[in-house]
Coordinates of C-alpha atoms in Angstrom, one line a residue:
Chain A
X924 CA 57.8 13.2 1.4
X925 CA 58.2 13.9 5.1
X926 CA 60.8 15.7 7.0
X927 CA 61.2 18.7 9.3
X928 CA 61.9 22.3 8.4
X929 CA 65.3 22.6 6.6
X930 CA 65.4 19.0 5.6
X931 CA 65.3 19.9 1.9
X932 CA 61.7 18.9 1.0
X933 CA 60.7 22.2 -0.7
X934 CA 64.0 22.4 -2.6
X935 CA 63.4 18.9 -3.9
X936 CA 60.0 20.1 -5.2
X937 CA 61.4 23.2 -6.7
X938 CA 64.2 21.3 -8.4
X939 CA 61.6 19.1 -10.1
X940 CA 59.9 22.2 -11.4
X941 CA 63.2 23.8 -12.5
X942 CA 62.5 26.7 -10.1
X943 CA 65.7 26.7 -8.0
X944 CA 67.2 30.1 -7.3
X945 CA 69.8 31.3 -9.8
X946 CA 72.4 31.1 -7.1
X947 CA 72.0 27.4 -6.8
X948 CA 73.5 25.1 -9.3
X949 CA 71.9 21.7 -9.6
X950 CA 73.6 18.6 -10.8
X951 CA 72.3 15.1 -11.4
X952 CA 69.2 14.6 -13.4
X953 CA 65.5 15.1 -13.2
X954 CA 63.3 13.6 -15.9
X955 CA 59.6 14.5 -16.2
X956 CA 57.4 12.5 -18.4
X957 CA 54.1 14.1 -19.4
X958 CA 50.7 12.5 -19.9
X959 CA 51.5 12.5 -23.7
X960 CA 54.7 10.5 -23.1
X961 CA 57.0 13.5 -23.8
X962 CA 60.2 13.6 -21.7
X963 CA 61.8 16.8 -20.3
X964 CA 65.3 16.7 -18.8
X965 CA 64.9 19.5 -16.2
X966 CA 68.5 20.0 -15.3
X967 CA 70.3 21.9 -18.1
X968 CA 67.1 22.7 -20.1
X969 CA 66.5 26.2 -21.3
X970 CA 63.9 28.3 -19.3
X971 CA 61.6 28.5 -22.4
X972 CA 61.2 24.7 -22.5
X973 CA 60.7 24.5 -18.8
X974 CA 58.0 27.1 -18.9
X975 CA 56.1 24.8 -21.4
X976 CA 56.4 21.9 -18.9
X977 CA 55.4 23.8 -15.8
X978 CA 51.7 24.1 -15.5
X979 CA 51.1 21.4 -18.1
X980 CA 53.1 18.3 -17.1
X981 CA 53.9 19.3 -13.6
X982 CA 51.8 21.6 -11.4
X983 CA 52.1 22.6 -7.8
X984 CA 49.9 23.6 -4.9
X985 CA 51.6 25.7 -2.3
X986 CA 50.9 26.2 1.4
X987 CA 49.5 29.7 1.4
X988 CA 46.7 30.1 -1.2
X989 CA 46.6 33.9 -0.8
X990 CA 50.1 34.3 -2.1
X991 CA 49.7 31.7 -4.8
X992 CA 46.8 33.7 -6.3
X993 CA 46.9 37.0 -8.0
X994 CA 45.0 39.5 -5.8
X995 CA 44.1 41.8 -8.8
X996 CA 42.5 39.1 -11.0
X997 CA 39.2 37.3 -10.8
X998 CA 39.7 33.7 -9.8
X999 CA 37.8 32.4 -12.9
X1000 CA 40.2 34.3 -15.1
X1001 CA 43.2 32.8 -13.2
X1002 CA 42.0 29.3 -13.8
X1003 CA 41.3 30.0 -17.4
X1004 CA 44.7 31.6 -17.9
X1005 CA 46.6 28.4 -17.1
X1006 CA 44.7 26.7 -20.0
X1007 CA 45.2 29.6 -22.4
X1008 CA 48.9 29.9 -21.8
X1009 CA 49.4 26.2 -22.6
X1010 CA 46.8 26.3 -25.4
X1011 CA 45.0 23.3 -24.0
X1012 CA 41.7 24.9 -25.0
X1013 CA 40.9 26.3 -28.4
X1014 CA 39.7 29.8 -27.4
X1015 CA 38.9 32.3 -24.6
X1016 CA 35.2 31.3 -24.3
X1017 CA 36.0 27.6 -24.0
X1018 CA 38.6 28.4 -21.3
X1019 CA 36.2 30.5 -19.3
X1020 CA 33.5 27.9 -19.5
X1021 CA 35.9 25.2 -18.6
X1022 CA 37.2 27.3 -15.6
X1023 CA 33.6 27.5 -14.3
X1024 CA 33.3 23.7 -14.7
X1025 CA 36.5 23.1 -12.8
X1026 CA 35.4 25.5 -10.0
X1027 CA 32.3 23.4 -9.8
X1028 CA 34.3 20.2 -9.6
X1029 CA 36.3 21.5 -6.7
X1030 CA 33.2 22.2 -4.8
X1031 CA 32.8 26.0 -4.9
X1032 CA 29.1 26.9 -4.3
X1033 CA 27.6 28.7 -7.3
X1034 CA 30.7 28.4 -9.5
X1035 CA 29.6 30.9 -12.2
X1036 CA 29.4 33.6 -9.5
X1037 CA 32.5 32.4 -7.7
X1038 CA 34.5 32.7 -10.9
X1039 CA 33.9 36.5 -10.8
X1040 CA 35.2 36.8 -7.2
X1041 CA 38.6 38.2 -6.3
X1042 CA 40.7 36.0 -4.0
X1043 CA 40.2 38.3 -0.9
X1044 CA 36.4 37.7 -1.2
X1045 CA 36.8 34.0 -0.6
X1046 CA 37.7 32.0 2.6
X1047 CA 41.0 30.3 3.0
X1048 CA 39.5 26.9 2.1
X1049 CA 37.8 28.3 -0.9
X1050 CA 41.0 29.9 -2.1
X1051 CA 42.8 26.6 -1.8
X1052 CA 40.1 25.0 -3.8
X1053 CA 40.7 27.5 -6.6
X1054 CA 44.4 26.7 -6.5
X1055 CA 43.5 23.0 -6.8
X1056 CA 41.4 23.8 -9.8
X1057 CA 44.3 25.7 -11.4
X1058 CA 46.7 22.8 -10.7
X1059 CA 44.4 20.2 -12.2
X1060 CA 43.2 22.3 -15.2
X1061 CA 45.7 20.9 -17.7
X1062 CA 45.5 17.3 -16.5
X1063 CA 49.2 17.2 -15.3
X1064 CA 51.2 14.0 -15.1
X1065 CA 52.5 15.0 -11.7
X1066 CA 50.9 17.2 -9.0
X1067 CA 53.3 18.5 -6.3
X1068 CA 51.6 19.5 -3.1
X1069 CA 53.9 21.5 -0.7
X1070 CA 52.1 21.5 2.7
X1071 CA 48.8 22.3 0.9
X1072 CA 46.6 22.0 4.0
X1073 CA 48.9 23.3 6.8
X1074 CA 47.3 26.8 6.8
X1075 CA 43.8 25.4 6.8
X1076 CA 41.4 24.5 9.6
X1077 CA 41.3 20.8 10.3
X1078 CA 37.7 20.3 9.1
X1079 CA 38.5 22.2 5.9
X1080 CA 41.8 20.1 5.5
X1081 CA 39.8 16.9 5.4
X1082 CA 37.7 18.1 2.5
X1083 CA 40.6 19.6 0.6
X1084 CA 42.7 16.4 1.0
X1085 CA 39.8 14.4 -0.4
X1086 CA 39.5 16.8 -3.3
X1087 CA 43.2 16.6 -4.2
X1088 CA 43.2 12.8 -4.0
X1089 CA 40.1 12.5 -6.2
X1090 CA 41.4 14.9 -8.7
X1091 CA 44.7 13.0 -9.0
X1092 CA 43.0 9.6 -9.2
X1093 CA 40.6 10.8 -11.9
X1094 CA 43.5 11.9 -14.1
X1095 CA 45.7 8.9 -13.3
X1096 CA 48.4 11.4 -12.4
X1097 CA 51.2 11.0 -9.9
X1098 CA 51.3 13.0 -6.7
X1099 CA 54.2 14.2 -4.6
X1100 CA 52.8 15.3 -1.3
X1101 CA 55.2 17.2 1.0
X1102 CA 54.3 17.6 4.7
X1103 CA 55.6 17.3 8.2
X1104 CA 52.3 15.6 9.3
X1105 CA 52.8 11.8 9.3
X1106 CA 49.1 11.2 9.7
X1107 CA 48.3 13.1 6.6
X1108 CA 50.9 11.1 4.6
X1109 CA 49.3 7.9 5.9
X1110 CA 45.9 9.1 4.8
X1111 CA 46.8 10.1 1.2
X1112 CA 50.0 8.4 0.1
X1113 CA 51.2 4.9 -0.9
X1114 CA 55.0 5.4 -0.7
X1115 CA 57.0 7.7 1.5
X1116 CA 60.5 9.3 1.4
X1117 CA 61.9 10.5 4.7
X1118 CA 64.3 13.4 4.4
X1119 CA 66.7 14.8 6.9
X1120 CA 69.6 17.3 6.4
X1121 CA 69.1 17.4 2.6
X1122 CA 69.2 13.6 2.1
X1123 CA 66.7 10.8 1.8
X1124 CA 67.4 8.7 4.8
X1125 CA 64.7 6.1 4.3
X1126 CA 62.2 5.2 1.6
X1127 CA 59.5 2.6 1.2
X1128 CA 55.9 1.7 1.4
X1129 CA 53.9 3.9 3.9
X1130 CA 52.6 0.9 5.8
X1131 CA 56.1 -0.7 6.1
X1132 CA 58.0 2.5 6.9
X1133 CA 55.5 3.7 9.6
X1134 CA 55.1 0.4 11.3
X1135 CA 58.6 -1.0 10.9
X1136 CA 60.9 2.0 10.5
X1137 CA 64.6 1.2 10.0
X1138 CA 66.4 4.5 10.1
X1139 CA 66.8 5.8 13.7
X1140 CA 65.5 9.3 12.6
X1141 CA 62.3 7.8 11.1
X1142 CA 61.7 5.9 14.3
X1143 CA 62.3 9.0 16.4
X1144 CA 60.0 11.1 14.2
X1145 CA 57.2 8.6 14.5
X1146 CA 57.6 8.4 18.2
X1147 CA 57.6 12.1 18.7
X1148 CA 54.5 12.6 16.4
X1149 CA 52.5 10.0 18.2
X1150 CA 50.7 11.8 21.0
X1151 CA 48.8 8.6 22.0
X1152 CA 52.1 6.9 22.8
X1153 CA 53.9 7.9 26.0
X1154 CA 56.9 6.8 28.0
X1155 CA 56.3 5.0 31.3
X1156 CA 56.5 8.4 33.1
X1157 CA 53.6 9.7 30.9
X1158 CA 55.8 12.0 28.8
X1159 CA 56.2 11.9 25.1
X1160 CA 59.0 10.3 23.2
X1161 CA 61.4 12.9 21.9
X1162 CA 64.4 13.4 19.6
X1163 CA 67.2 15.2 21.5
X1164 CA 68.4 18.6 20.2
X1165 CA 66.9 20.4 17.2
X1166 CA 67.3 20.3 13.4
X1167 CA 70.7 21.9 12.6
X1168 CA 70.7 24.7 10.0
X1169 CA 71.9 23.8 6.5
X1170 CA 75.5 24.9 7.0
X1171 CA 75.9 23.2 10.4
X1172 CA 75.2 19.6 9.4
X1173 CA 77.7 17.0 10.6
X1174 CA 79.7 15.1 8.0
X1175 CA 79.0 11.4 7.6
X1176 CA 75.5 10.5 8.8
X1177 CA 73.6 13.8 9.0
X1178 CA 71.5 12.6 12.0
X1179 CA 74.4 11.5 14.1
X1180 CA 74.6 14.5 16.4
X1181 CA 71.0 13.9 17.6
X1182 CA 71.1 10.1 17.6
X1183 CA 71.6 8.2 20.8
X1184 CA 72.9 5.2 18.9
X1185 CA 75.7 7.1 17.1
X1186 CA 79.2 5.6 17.1
X1187 CA 82.5 6.4 15.5
X1188 CA 81.3 4.5 12.4
X1189 CA 78.7 7.2 11.9
X1190 CA 81.3 9.7 11.0
X1191 CA 81.4 8.2 7.6
X1192 CA 78.4 8.3 5.4
X1193 CA 76.2 5.2 5.7
X1194 CA 75.5 3.1 2.5
X1195 CA 72.0 2.9 1.1
X1196 CA 70.7 -0.5 2.1
X1197 CA 67.8 -1.9 0.1
X1198 CA 66.5 -3.0 -3.2
X1199 CA 66.7 0.4 -4.8
X1200 CA 65.9 4.1 -4.4
X1201 CA 62.3 3.2 -3.9
X1202 CA 62.8 1.0 -0.8
X1203 CA 65.7 1.2 1.6
X1204 CA 67.5 3.3 4.2
X1205 CA 70.9 4.7 5.1
X1206 CA 71.9 4.0 8.7
X1207 CA 74.8 2.2 10.4
X1208 CA 72.7 1.1 13.3
X1209 CA 69.2 0.5 11.9
X1210 CA 66.3 -0.5 14.1
X1211 CA 66.1 -4.2 14.3
X1212 CA 62.7 -5.8 13.9
X1213 CA 62.8 -7.1 17.5
X1214 CA 63.2 -3.6 19.1
X1215 CA 61.1 -1.8 16.5
X1216 CA 58.7 0.6 17.9
X1217 CA 56.6 2.0 15.2
X1218 CA 52.9 2.7 15.5
X1219 CA 51.2 0.1 17.5
X1220 CA 54.4 -0.9 19.2
X1221 CA 54.4 -1.4 22.9
Chain B
X153 CA 63.3 26.4 41.5
X154 CA 61.3 27.0 44.7
X155 CA 57.7 26.2 44.8
X156 CA 55.7 29.1 46.2
X157 CA 52.8 28.7 48.4
X158 CA 49.5 28.9 46.5
X159 CA 48.0 32.3 47.3
X160 CA 44.6 31.1 48.1
X161 CA 45.8 28.5 50.6
X162 CA 46.1 30.8 53.5
X163 CA 43.0 31.2 55.6
X164 CA 41.0 28.8 53.5
X165 CA 39.5 25.6 54.7
X166 CA 42.1 23.0 54.0
X167 CA 39.6 20.5 52.7
X168 CA 38.9 22.1 49.4
X169 CA 41.0 25.1 48.7
X170 CA 41.0 24.4 45.0
X171 CA 37.2 24.5 44.6
X172 CA 36.7 27.6 46.8
X173 CA 37.7 30.3 44.3
X174 CA 38.2 29.4 40.7
X175 CA 41.4 30.6 39.0
X176 CA 39.3 32.0 36.2
X177 CA 35.5 32.7 36.2
X178 CA 33.8 34.1 33.1
X179 CA 30.2 35.1 33.2
X180 CA 28.3 36.0 30.0
X181 CA 31.3 37.5 28.3
X182 CA 30.6 39.2 25.0
X183 CA 33.0 41.2 22.9
X184 CA 32.0 43.3 19.9
X185 CA 34.4 44.8 17.4
X186 CA 33.4 47.6 15.1
X187 CA 34.5 47.2 11.6
X188 CA 35.5 50.1 9.4
X189 CA 32.5 52.1 8.2
X190 CA 31.5 51.3 4.7
X191 CA 29.1 54.3 4.3
X192 CA 28.8 57.8 5.8
X193 CA 25.1 57.3 6.5
X194 CA 25.0 53.9 8.2
X195 CA 26.6 52.9 11.4
X196 CA 29.8 50.8 11.2
X197 CA 29.0 47.1 11.1
X198 CA 29.6 45.2 14.4
X199 CA 31.3 41.8 14.6
X200 CA 30.4 39.8 17.7
X201 CA 33.6 37.9 18.5
X202 CA 32.3 36.4 21.7
X203 CA 28.7 35.6 22.4
X204 CA 28.0 35.1 26.1
X205 CA 30.9 32.9 27.2
X206 CA 30.7 31.5 30.8
X207 CA 33.4 29.3 32.1
X208 CA 35.0 28.2 35.4
X209 CA 38.6 27.1 35.5
X210 CA 39.6 25.6 38.8
X211 CA 42.9 26.2 40.6
X212 CA 45.4 23.7 39.3
X213 CA 43.4 22.6 36.4
X214 CA 44.9 22.0 33.0
X215 CA 42.3 23.6 30.8
X216 CA 42.2 23.4 27.0
X217 CA 40.4 25.7 24.6
X218 CA 40.0 24.3 21.1
X219 CA 38.5 25.7 18.0
X220 CA 39.3 26.8 14.4
X221 CA 40.4 30.1 13.1
X222 CA 38.0 32.9 13.8
X223 CA 36.1 31.0 16.6
X224 CA 37.0 33.7 19.2
X225 CA 39.6 31.7 21.2
X226 CA 42.3 34.4 20.9
X227 CA 39.8 37.1 21.9
X228 CA 38.8 35.1 24.9
X229 CA 42.5 34.6 25.9
X230 CA 43.2 38.3 25.6
X231 CA 40.3 39.1 27.8
X232 CA 41.4 36.5 30.4
X233 CA 44.9 38.0 30.4
X234 CA 43.5 41.5 30.8
X235 CA 44.9 42.7 27.5
X236 CA 41.4 43.4 26.2
X237 CA 38.1 44.2 28.0
X238 CA 34.7 42.5 27.4
X239 CA 31.8 44.5 25.9
X240 CA 29.6 43.0 28.6
X241 CA 30.0 40.3 31.2
X242 CA 32.5 39.7 34.0
X243 CA 35.9 38.2 34.3
X244 CA 37.2 37.1 37.7
X245 CA 40.8 36.0 38.2
X246 CA 41.3 34.5 41.7
X247 CA 38.1 36.1 42.7
X248 CA 38.9 39.7 41.6
X249 CA 36.8 41.1 38.8
X250 CA 39.2 42.5 36.2
X251 CA 36.7 43.3 33.4
X252 CA 36.4 47.0 34.3
X253 CA 39.8 47.6 35.9
X254 CA 42.1 50.2 34.2
X255 CA 45.5 49.1 33.1
X256 CA 47.3 50.7 36.1
X257 CA 45.4 48.5 38.5
X258 CA 46.2 45.3 36.7
X259 CA 49.7 44.9 38.2
X260 CA 48.6 42.0 40.5
X261 CA 47.3 40.2 37.4
X262 CA 50.7 40.4 35.7
X263 CA 52.3 38.7 38.7
X264 CA 49.6 36.0 38.8
X265 CA 49.1 35.3 35.2
X266 CA 51.6 35.0 32.4
X267 CA 51.5 34.2 28.7
X268 CA 53.4 32.1 26.2
X269 CA 52.6 32.9 22.5
X270 CA 52.7 30.9 19.3
X271 CA 55.5 32.7 17.5
X272 CA 58.6 32.8 19.7
X273 CA 60.5 35.1 17.3
X274 CA 57.6 37.6 17.2
X275 CA 57.3 37.7 21.0
X276 CA 61.0 38.1 21.9
X277 CA 62.7 41.4 21.3
X278 CA 65.5 40.8 18.9
X279 CA 67.6 43.6 20.4
X280 CA 67.5 42.3 23.9
X281 CA 69.8 39.7 25.4
X282 CA 68.1 36.6 26.8
X283 CA 69.0 37.6 30.4
X284 CA 67.1 40.9 29.9
X285 CA 64.2 39.3 28.2
X286 CA 63.7 36.9 31.1
X287 CA 64.2 39.5 33.7
X288 CA 61.9 42.0 32.1
X289 CA 58.7 41.0 34.0
X290 CA 60.8 41.3 37.2
X291 CA 62.2 44.7 36.3
X292 CA 58.7 46.0 35.6
X293 CA 57.8 44.9 39.2
X294 CA 60.7 47.0 40.5
X295 CA 63.0 44.1 41.3
X296 CA 66.8 44.5 40.9
X297 CA 69.7 42.0 40.7
X298 CA 67.7 39.4 38.9
X299 CA 70.6 37.3 37.5
X300 CA 70.4 34.4 40.0
X301 CA 66.7 34.1 39.2
X302 CA 67.4 34.2 35.4
X303 CA 69.9 31.4 35.7
X304 CA 67.6 29.4 37.8
X305 CA 64.9 29.8 35.2
X306 CA 67.2 28.9 32.3
X307 CA 68.0 25.7 34.1
X308 CA 64.4 25.0 34.7
X309 CA 63.6 25.2 31.0
X310 CA 66.6 23.1 30.0
X311 CA 69.0 25.8 28.6
X312 CA 72.6 26.4 29.5
X313 CA 73.6 29.4 31.6
X314 CA 75.7 30.7 28.6
X315 CA 72.3 31.4 26.9
X316 CA 71.8 34.4 29.1
X317 CA 74.3 36.5 27.1
X318 CA 73.0 35.6 23.7
X319 CA 70.3 37.1 21.5
X320 CA 67.0 35.4 20.4
X321 CA 68.1 34.9 16.8
X322 CA 71.0 32.7 17.9
X323 CA 68.5 30.1 19.0
X324 CA 66.3 27.5 17.2
X325 CA 62.5 27.7 17.3
X326 CA 62.2 25.2 20.2
X327 CA 64.9 27.0 22.2
X328 CA 63.2 30.3 21.7
X329 CA 60.0 28.8 23.0
X330 CA 61.9 27.7 26.1
X331 CA 63.0 31.3 26.5
X332 CA 59.4 32.5 26.3
X333 CA 58.4 29.9 28.9
X334 CA 61.3 31.1 31.2
X335 CA 60.1 34.7 30.9
X336 CA 56.5 33.7 31.6
X337 CA 57.6 31.9 34.8
X338 CA 59.9 34.7 36.0
X339 CA 57.3 36.5 38.3
X340 CA 56.2 33.1 39.8
X341 CA 52.7 33.2 38.2
X342 CA 50.0 30.9 39.4
X343 CA 48.3 30.8 36.0
X344 CA 50.1 30.0 32.8
X345 CA 48.3 30.8 29.6
X346 CA 49.7 29.3 26.4
X347 CA 48.4 30.3 23.0
X348 CA 49.2 27.7 20.4
X349 CA 52.7 27.3 21.9
X350 CA 53.8 24.4 19.7
X351 CA 52.0 25.1 16.4
X352 CA 55.1 26.8 14.9
X353 CA 57.5 24.0 16.0
X354 CA 58.9 21.0 14.2
X355 CA 57.4 17.7 15.3
X356 CA 60.6 16.4 17.1
X357 CA 60.8 19.7 19.0
X358 CA 57.1 19.9 19.7
X359 CA 57.3 16.8 21.9
X360 CA 60.2 18.3 23.9
X361 CA 58.3 21.5 24.6
X362 CA 55.1 19.7 25.5
X363 CA 57.1 17.6 27.9
X364 CA 58.7 20.7 29.4
X365 CA 55.3 22.4 29.9
X366 CA 53.9 19.2 31.4
X367 CA 56.8 18.9 33.9
X368 CA 56.8 22.6 34.9
X369 CA 53.0 22.7 35.4
X370 CA 53.2 19.7 37.6
X371 CA 56.3 20.8 39.6
X372 CA 55.0 24.4 40.2
X373 CA 51.3 23.3 40.6
X374 CA 50.3 25.9 38.0
X375 CA 46.9 26.4 36.5
X376 CA 47.4 25.9 32.8
X377 CA 45.1 27.4 30.1
X378 CA 46.2 25.9 26.8
X379 CA 44.8 27.1 23.5
X380 CA 45.1 25.0 20.4
X381 CA 43.4 24.2 17.1
X382 CA 44.7 20.6 17.5
X383 CA 42.5 18.4 19.7
X384 CA 45.1 15.7 19.9
X385 CA 47.6 18.1 21.5
X386 CA 44.9 19.2 23.9
X387 CA 44.1 15.6 24.7
X388 CA 47.6 14.9 25.7
X389 CA 48.1 18.1 27.8
X390 CA 44.7 19.0 29.3
X391 CA 42.3 17.3 31.7
X392 CA 39.4 19.6 30.7
X393 CA 38.5 21.2 27.4
X394 CA 36.1 23.9 26.1
X395 CA 35.2 23.6 22.4
X396 CA 34.5 27.0 20.7
X397 CA 33.0 27.9 17.4
X398 CA 31.5 31.2 16.2
X399 CA 32.2 33.0 19.4
X400 CA 30.5 30.5 21.6
X401 CA 31.6 27.7 23.9
X402 CA 29.5 24.8 22.6
X403 CA 30.8 22.1 24.9
X404 CA 32.9 21.9 28.1
X405 CA 34.0 18.8 30.0
X406 CA 36.6 16.3 30.8
X407 CA 38.9 15.9 27.7
X408 CA 38.6 12.1 27.5
X409 CA 34.9 12.2 27.9
X410 CA 34.5 14.7 25.1
X411 CA 37.0 12.7 22.9
X412 CA 35.0 9.5 23.4
X413 CA 31.5 10.8 23.3
X414 CA 31.2 14.4 22.1
X415 CA 27.7 15.8 22.5
X416 CA 27.9 18.6 20.0
X417 CA 27.9 18.1 16.2
X418 CA 30.8 20.6 15.8
X419 CA 33.0 18.7 18.3
X420 CA 32.3 15.5 16.5
X421 CA 33.3 17.0 13.2
X422 CA 36.5 18.3 14.7
X423 CA 37.4 14.8 15.9
X424 CA 36.3 13.1 12.7
X425 CA 38.4 15.5 10.5
X426 CA 41.7 15.1 12.3
X427 CA 43.8 12.5 10.6
X428 CA 45.4 10.0 13.0
X429 CA 48.4 7.8 12.2
X430 CA 47.0 4.6 13.6
X431 CA 43.6 4.8 11.9
X432 CA 45.2 6.0 8.6
X433 CA 47.5 3.0 8.6
X434 CA 44.4 0.8 9.3
X435 CA 43.0 2.1 6.1
X436 CA 41.2 5.3 6.8
X437 CA 41.7 7.4 3.7
X438 CA 41.2 11.1 2.9
X439 CA 37.8 10.2 1.4
X440 CA 36.7 8.6 4.7
X441 CA 38.0 11.7 6.6
X442 CA 35.9 14.0 4.4
X443 CA 32.8 11.8 4.5
X444 CA 32.9 11.4 8.3
X445 CA 33.5 15.2 8.8
X446 CA 30.5 16.1 6.7
X447 CA 28.3 13.4 8.3
X448 CA 29.3 14.7 11.8
X449 CA 28.5 18.3 10.9
X450 CA 25.1 17.4 9.7
X451 CA 24.3 15.1 12.6
X452 CA 22.3 16.5 15.6

């Protein structure tokens, strides 16, 4: 899932977890199916049942590992706690042993010693590895990653991304990966949702969306991200203006006040064009194939 | 905006004014920080943030400094800007050694060198109007009646003149960074130092700010020192780059040269680790990124 700040990416993730603030009232439906085939209807379900789902069927990796970990608890105990709460292991000793095993799998050197460390004694990359171990401990059906590598150095990012993808593949789990970095999406995802102003404006296969974008925003975003692609005057392609705040979005097409192709038509909301929610776009003036300028375009 | 005459141009041989005196010259700069004492009986541990850095940045160059967190790039920048002093070594700006000068004698440096920081909200005073923020460097030089200059600067960075009477919180991140750039340009500096100026911005706004910097540096013939953790941003903006790790500059050269054939294992790891849209779409997965990064780190 890609989009800029304020596009609604994180709220979407939180609504899947049933973690929206009390002041927000969700409607519509979210169904989570666990590895054991058990369904949970997130909207309208009591907190107690959601707590059973969270950390077992759906887990999440956040951007900042230091705030995701408890600073007063040894990391091994934190990994073990996730399994004990959901009773996925028979007893304390098994949980502790399994935590060390998980820390080993995520590549912490000397996992038995690392399990005894407190978060502040580890580097940023190591902390994020601990968070990955916690997120994978109960073999979830869905792993949500909200900008998991944005706070990490680029060489550490490469290793952590690899770790996450391998963990997900080994469990045959689904992954929802949220980022503003298109290159990261292209490296780890198969399908992509493009969000803007709280709506999905385009969806599809990564290859197709990034090489032949249809929504004007998607195309603008790809152009602005690509530092290897410049205009004839040597400058970068840009999108005019900036992302409006949540209260200041235009009615109709949410992107129309920044779109150079906007017309009167755009004042009403564009229909979703496509085969279904998995593949399509909502734009009155989509990019036609002949003037498409995705990656590799002229 | 008027283009001022480059200060070194007068009385210099016209053939090579640029190469005569480098804008910045660092020689064997080290910087040690003392950590908090851990025992009453042993001396406080010392962290060496810079280990003998020597660099020449020519007048008019667009010079990038790239490295990961903790590599010393921010310390180096603070020393170049005269905000910190090196433990040993010398720092010359336009031929003047500033490494031992007291703060009260650094006035000339504040006119000649200005900074743009990463976080525009943290570097703009929330209680000041934009006109006062931009005029502040001028006021500190004792200049009065700065409004015409402020309006000129607002226009140069692509903001409306109404912006002058508003406060920083009324602007988006990209607009705030434009305000920071306007403030930096107010005293007509010759050297602009930008510390991760686009790292906190949205992708669509990042391109606007990079274009603005590009245009201003060209129009005003500035020397640009651009610090980033992102080699692809540096590659777009800078003609030369220094790669730093663990307090040392491990490689300096033309950006394209380094991008194509990096000499140092660390530089190669940095390039291998960065995901790129084109190569990712061509099938380079996270596993490939990780494997190439590790291979580059271990290569010699």
